[in-house]
mmCIF file with all atom_site columns, C-alpha atoms in Angstrom:
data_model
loop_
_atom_site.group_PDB
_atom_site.id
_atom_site.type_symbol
_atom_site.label_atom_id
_atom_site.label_alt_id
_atom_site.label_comp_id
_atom_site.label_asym_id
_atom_site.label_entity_id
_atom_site.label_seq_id
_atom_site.pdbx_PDB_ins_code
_atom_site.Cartn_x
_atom_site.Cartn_y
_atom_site.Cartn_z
_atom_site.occupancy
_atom_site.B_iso_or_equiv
_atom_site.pdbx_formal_charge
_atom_site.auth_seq_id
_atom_site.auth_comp_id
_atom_site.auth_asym_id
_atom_site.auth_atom_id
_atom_site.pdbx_PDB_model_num
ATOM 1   C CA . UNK A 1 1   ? 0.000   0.000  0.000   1.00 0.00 ? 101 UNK A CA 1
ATOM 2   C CA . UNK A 1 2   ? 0.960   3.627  -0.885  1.00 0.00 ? 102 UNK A CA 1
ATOM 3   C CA . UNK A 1 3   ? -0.261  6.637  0.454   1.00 0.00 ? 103 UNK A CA 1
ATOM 4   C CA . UNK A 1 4   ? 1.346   10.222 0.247   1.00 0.00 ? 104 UNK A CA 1
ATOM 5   C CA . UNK A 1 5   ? 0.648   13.239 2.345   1.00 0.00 ? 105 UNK A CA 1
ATOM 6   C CA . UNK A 1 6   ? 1.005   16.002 0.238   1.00 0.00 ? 106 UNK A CA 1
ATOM 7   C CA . UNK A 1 7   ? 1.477   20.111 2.698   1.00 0.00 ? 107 UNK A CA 1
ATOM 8   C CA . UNK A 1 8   ? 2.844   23.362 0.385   1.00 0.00 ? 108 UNK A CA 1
ATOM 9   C CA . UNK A 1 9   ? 3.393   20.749 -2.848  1.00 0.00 ? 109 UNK A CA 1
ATOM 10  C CA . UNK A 1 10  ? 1.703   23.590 -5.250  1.00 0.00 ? 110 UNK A CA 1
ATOM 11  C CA . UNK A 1 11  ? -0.784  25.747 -4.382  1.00 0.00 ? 111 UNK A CA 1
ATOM 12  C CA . UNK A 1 12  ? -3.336  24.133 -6.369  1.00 0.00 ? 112 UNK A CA 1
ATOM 13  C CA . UNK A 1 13  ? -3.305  21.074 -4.303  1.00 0.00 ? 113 UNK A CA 1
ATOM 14  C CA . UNK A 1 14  ? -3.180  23.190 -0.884  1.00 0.00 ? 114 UNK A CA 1
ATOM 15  C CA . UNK A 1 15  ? -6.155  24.488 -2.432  1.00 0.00 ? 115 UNK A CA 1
ATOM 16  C CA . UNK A 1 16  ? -7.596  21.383 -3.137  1.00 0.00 ? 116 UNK A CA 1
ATOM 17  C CA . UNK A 1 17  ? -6.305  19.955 0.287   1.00 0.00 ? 117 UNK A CA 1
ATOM 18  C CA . UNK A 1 18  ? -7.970  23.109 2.050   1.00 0.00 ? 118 UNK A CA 1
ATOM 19  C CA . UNK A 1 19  ? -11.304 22.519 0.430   1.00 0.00 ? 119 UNK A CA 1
ATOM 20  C CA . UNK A 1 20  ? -11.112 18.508 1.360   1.00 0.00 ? 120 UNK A CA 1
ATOM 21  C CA . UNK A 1 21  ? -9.830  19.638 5.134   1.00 0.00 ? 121 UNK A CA 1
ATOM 22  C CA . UNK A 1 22  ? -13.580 21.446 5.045   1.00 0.00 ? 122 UNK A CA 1
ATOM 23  C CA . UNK A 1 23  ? -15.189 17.998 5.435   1.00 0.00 ? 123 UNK A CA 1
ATOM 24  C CA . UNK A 1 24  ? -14.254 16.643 8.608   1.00 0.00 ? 124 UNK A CA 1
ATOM 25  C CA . UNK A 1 25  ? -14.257 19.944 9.527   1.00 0.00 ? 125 UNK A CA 1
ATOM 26  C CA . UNK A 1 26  ? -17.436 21.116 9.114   1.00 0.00 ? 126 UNK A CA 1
ATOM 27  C CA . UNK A 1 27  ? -18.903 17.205 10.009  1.00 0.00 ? 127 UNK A CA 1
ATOM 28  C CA . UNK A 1 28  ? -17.369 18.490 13.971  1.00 0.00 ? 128 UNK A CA 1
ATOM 29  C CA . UNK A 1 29  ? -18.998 21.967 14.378  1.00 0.00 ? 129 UNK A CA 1
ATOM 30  C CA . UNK A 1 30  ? -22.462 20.440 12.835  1.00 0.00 ? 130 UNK A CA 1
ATOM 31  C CA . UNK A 1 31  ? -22.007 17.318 14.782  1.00 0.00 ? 131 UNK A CA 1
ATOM 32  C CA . UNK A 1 32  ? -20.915 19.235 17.746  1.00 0.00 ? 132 UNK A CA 1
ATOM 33  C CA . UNK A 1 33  ? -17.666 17.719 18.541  1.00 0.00 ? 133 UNK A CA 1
ATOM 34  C CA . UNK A 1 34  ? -14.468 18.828 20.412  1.00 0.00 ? 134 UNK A CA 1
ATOM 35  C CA . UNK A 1 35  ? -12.482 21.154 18.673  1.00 0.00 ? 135 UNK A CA 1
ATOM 36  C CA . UNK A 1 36  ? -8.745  20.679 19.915  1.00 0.00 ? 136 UNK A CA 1
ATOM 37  C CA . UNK A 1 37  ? -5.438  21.176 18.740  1.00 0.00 ? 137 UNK A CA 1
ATOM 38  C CA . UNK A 1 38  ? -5.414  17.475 17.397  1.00 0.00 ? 138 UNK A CA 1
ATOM 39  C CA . UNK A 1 39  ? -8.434  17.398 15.841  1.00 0.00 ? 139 UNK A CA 1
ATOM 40  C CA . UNK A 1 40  ? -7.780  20.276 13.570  1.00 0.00 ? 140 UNK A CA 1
ATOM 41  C CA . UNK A 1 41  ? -4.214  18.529 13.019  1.00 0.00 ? 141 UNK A CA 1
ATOM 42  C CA . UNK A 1 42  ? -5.802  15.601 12.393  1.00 0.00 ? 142 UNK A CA 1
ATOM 43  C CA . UNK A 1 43  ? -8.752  16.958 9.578   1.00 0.00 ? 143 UNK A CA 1
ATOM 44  C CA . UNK A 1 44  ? -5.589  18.830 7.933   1.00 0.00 ? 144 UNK A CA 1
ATOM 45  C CA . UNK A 1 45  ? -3.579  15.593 7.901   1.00 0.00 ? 145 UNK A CA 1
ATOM 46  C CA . UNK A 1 46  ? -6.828  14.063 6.288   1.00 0.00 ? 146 UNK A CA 1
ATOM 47  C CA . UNK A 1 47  ? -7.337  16.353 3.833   1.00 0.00 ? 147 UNK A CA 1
ATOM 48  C CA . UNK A 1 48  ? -4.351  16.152 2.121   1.00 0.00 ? 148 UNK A CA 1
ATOM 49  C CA . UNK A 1 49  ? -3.405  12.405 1.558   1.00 0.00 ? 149 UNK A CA 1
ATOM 50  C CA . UNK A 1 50  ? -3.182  11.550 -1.730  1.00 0.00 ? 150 UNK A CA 1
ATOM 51  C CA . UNK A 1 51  ? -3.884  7.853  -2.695  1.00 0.00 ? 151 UNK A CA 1
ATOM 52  C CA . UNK A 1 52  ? -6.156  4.520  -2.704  1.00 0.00 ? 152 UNK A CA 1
ATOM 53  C CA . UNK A 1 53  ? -9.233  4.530  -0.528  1.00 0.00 ? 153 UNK A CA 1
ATOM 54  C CA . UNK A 1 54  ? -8.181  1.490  1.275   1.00 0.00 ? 154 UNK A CA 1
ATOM 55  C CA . UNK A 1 55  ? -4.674  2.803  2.579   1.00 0.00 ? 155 UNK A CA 1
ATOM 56  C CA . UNK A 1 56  ? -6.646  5.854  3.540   1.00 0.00 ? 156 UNK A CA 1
ATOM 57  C CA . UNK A 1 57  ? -9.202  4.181  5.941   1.00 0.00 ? 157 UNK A CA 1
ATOM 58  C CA . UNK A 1 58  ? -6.352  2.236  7.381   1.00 0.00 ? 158 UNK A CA 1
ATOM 59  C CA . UNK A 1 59  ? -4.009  4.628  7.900   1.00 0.00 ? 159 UNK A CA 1
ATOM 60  C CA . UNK A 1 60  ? -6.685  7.556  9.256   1.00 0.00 ? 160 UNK A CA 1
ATOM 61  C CA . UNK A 1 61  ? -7.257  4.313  11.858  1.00 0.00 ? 161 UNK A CA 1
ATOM 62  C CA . UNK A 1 62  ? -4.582  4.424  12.735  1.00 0.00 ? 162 UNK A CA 1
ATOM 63  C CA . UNK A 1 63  ? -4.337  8.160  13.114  1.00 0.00 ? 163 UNK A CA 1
ATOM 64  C CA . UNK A 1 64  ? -6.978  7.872  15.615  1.00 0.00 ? 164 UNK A CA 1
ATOM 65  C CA . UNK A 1 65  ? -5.182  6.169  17.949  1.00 0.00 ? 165 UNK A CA 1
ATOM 66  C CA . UNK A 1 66  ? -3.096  8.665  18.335  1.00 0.00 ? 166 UNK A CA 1
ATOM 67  C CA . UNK A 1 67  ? -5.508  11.155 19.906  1.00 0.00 ? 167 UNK A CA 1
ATOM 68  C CA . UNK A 1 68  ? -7.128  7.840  21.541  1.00 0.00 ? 168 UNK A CA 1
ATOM 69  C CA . UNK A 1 69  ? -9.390  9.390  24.855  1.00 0.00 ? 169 UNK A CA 1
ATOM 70  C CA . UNK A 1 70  ? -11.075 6.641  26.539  1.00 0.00 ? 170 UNK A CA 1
ATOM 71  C CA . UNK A 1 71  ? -14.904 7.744  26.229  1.00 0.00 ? 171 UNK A CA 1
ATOM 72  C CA . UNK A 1 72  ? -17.704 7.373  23.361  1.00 0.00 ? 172 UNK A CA 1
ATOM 73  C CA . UNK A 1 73  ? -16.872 10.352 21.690  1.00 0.00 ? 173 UNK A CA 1
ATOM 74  C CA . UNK A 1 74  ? -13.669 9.179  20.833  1.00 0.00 ? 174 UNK A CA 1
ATOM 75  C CA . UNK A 1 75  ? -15.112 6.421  19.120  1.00 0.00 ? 175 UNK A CA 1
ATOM 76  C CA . UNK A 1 76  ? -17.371 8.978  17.648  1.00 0.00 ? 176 UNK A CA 1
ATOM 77  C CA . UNK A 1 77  ? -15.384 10.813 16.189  1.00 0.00 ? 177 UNK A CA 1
ATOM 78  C CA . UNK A 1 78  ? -13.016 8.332  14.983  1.00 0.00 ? 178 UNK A CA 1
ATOM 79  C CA . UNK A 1 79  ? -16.147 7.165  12.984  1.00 0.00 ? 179 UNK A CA 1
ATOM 80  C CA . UNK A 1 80  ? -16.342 11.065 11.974  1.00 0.00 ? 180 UNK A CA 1
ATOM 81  C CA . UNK A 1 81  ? -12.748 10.799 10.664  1.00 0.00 ? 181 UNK A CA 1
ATOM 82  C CA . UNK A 1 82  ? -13.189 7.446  8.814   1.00 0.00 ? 182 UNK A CA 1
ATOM 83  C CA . UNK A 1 83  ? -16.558 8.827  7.075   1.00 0.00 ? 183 UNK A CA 1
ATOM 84  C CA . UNK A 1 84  ? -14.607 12.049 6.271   1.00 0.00 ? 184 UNK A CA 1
ATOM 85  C CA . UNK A 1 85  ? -11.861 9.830  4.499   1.00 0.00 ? 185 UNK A CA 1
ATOM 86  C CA . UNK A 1 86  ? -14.775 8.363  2.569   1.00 0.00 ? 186 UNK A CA 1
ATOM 87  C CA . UNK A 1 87  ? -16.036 11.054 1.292   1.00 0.00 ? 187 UNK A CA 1
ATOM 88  C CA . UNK A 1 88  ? -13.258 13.291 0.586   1.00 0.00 ? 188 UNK A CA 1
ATOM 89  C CA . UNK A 1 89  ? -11.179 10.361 -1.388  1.00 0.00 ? 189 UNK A CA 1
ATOM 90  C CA . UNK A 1 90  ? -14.497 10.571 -3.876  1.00 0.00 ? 190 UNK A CA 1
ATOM 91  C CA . UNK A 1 91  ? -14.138 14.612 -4.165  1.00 0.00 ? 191 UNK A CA 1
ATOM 92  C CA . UNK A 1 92  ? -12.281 14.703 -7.634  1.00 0.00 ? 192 UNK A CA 1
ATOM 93  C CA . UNK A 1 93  ? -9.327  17.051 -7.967  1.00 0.00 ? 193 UNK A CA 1
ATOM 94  C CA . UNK A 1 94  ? -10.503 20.393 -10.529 1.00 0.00 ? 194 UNK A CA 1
ATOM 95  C CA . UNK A 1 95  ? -13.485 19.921 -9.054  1.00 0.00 ? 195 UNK A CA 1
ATOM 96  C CA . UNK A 1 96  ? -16.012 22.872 -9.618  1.00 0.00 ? 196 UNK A CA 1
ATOM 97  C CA . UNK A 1 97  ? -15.357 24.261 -6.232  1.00 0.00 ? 197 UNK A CA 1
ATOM 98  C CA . UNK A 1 98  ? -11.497 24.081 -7.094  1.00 0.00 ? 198 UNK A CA 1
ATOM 99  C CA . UNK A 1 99  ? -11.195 25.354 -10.357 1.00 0.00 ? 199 UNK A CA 1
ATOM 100 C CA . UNK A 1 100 ? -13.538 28.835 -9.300  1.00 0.00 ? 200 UNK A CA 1
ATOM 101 C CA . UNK A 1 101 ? -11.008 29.363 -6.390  1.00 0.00 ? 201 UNK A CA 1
ATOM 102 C CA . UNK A 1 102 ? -8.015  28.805 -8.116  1.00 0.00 ? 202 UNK A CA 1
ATOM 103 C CA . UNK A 1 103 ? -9.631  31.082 -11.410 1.00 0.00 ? 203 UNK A CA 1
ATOM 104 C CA . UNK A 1 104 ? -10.325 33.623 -9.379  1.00 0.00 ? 204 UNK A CA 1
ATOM 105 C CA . UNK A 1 105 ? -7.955  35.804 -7.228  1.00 0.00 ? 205 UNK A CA 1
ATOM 106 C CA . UNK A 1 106 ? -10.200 36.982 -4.559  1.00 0.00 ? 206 UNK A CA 1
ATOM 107 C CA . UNK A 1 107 ? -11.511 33.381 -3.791  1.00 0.00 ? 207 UNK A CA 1
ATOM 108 C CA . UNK A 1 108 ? -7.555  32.771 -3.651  1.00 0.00 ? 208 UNK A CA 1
ATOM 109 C CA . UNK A 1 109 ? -6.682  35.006 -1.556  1.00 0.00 ? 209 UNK A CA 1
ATOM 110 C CA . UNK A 1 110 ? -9.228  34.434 1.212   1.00 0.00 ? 210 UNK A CA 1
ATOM 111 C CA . UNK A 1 111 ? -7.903  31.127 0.910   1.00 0.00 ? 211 UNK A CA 1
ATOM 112 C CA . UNK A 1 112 ? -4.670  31.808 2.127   1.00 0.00 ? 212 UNK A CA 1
ATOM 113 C CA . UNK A 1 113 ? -6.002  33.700 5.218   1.00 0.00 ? 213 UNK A CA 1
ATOM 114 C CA . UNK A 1 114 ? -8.245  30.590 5.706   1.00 0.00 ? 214 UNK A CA 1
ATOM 115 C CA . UNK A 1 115 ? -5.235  28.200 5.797   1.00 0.00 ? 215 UNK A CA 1
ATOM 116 C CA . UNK A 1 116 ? -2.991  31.346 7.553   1.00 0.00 ? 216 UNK A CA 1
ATOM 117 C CA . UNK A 1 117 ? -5.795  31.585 9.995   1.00 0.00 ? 217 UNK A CA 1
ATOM 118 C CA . UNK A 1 118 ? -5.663  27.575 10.654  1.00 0.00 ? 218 UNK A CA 1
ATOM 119 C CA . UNK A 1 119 ? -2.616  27.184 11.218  1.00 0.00 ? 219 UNK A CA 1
ATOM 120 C CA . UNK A 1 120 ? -2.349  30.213 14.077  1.00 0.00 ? 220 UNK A CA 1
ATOM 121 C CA . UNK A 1 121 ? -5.322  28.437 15.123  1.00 0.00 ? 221 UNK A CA 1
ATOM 122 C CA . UNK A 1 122 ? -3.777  25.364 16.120  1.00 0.00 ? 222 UNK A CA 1
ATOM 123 C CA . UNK A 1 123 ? -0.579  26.959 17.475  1.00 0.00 ? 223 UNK A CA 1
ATOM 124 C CA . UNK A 1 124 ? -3.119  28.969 19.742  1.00 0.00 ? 224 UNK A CA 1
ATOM 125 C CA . UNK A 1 125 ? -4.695  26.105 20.853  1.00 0.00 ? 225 UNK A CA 1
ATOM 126 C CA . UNK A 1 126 ? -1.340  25.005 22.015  1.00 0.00 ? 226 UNK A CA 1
ATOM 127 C CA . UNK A 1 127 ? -0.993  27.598 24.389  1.00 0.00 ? 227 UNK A CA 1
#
């Protein structure tokens, strides 16, 4: 099995990794998870591997583990993670969404303070 995690390659797949980092995102705030330091470390690490669906699920497994807590919503939202795997390995690359960020320089740049804003994010969450 091969999988690749792809941070800063080109800036159209940190775009494309910044849009697929939205999933498991999103699926915590509406699902009204913990929001920690790891999890956001965790979406981002998500959102950008690049490979077969298969390594993927196994591998975000055993990302979970790493942030193991010994309660249900661990399990919870190690089932979040796995589902957001699922469904961001079927998001195609030059997607719609994609291509009208990357095509237009607005949409650009207030994705660069998104991912500028994430990453302070987690460093504050450090503190």
């Amino acid at each position: 099995m091969e999988l690749k995690l792809k941070f800063f390659d080109k800036e159209e797949w940190s775009m494309y990794g910044t849009i697929n980092v939205m999933i498991p995102f999103l699926l915590l705030i509406v699902l009204q998870q913990k929001i920690s330091y790891d999890t956001l470390i965790l979406a981002s690490i998500i959102g950008m591997m690049k490979g077969d669906l298969i390594p993927k699920i196994i591998f975000t497994g055993f990302l979970n583990f790493l942030v193991y807590e010994k309660n249900i919503e661990w399990i919870f939202r190690s089932i979040l993670f796995v589902v957001s795997t699922f469904i961001i390995h079927f998001i195609p690359y030059n997607n719609i969404v994609h291509k009208t960020v990357m095509n237009n320089n607005i949409l650009l740049w207030i994705m660069r303070s998104i991912v500028l804003i994430w990453m302070c994010y987690i460093f504050y969450l450090f503190i």
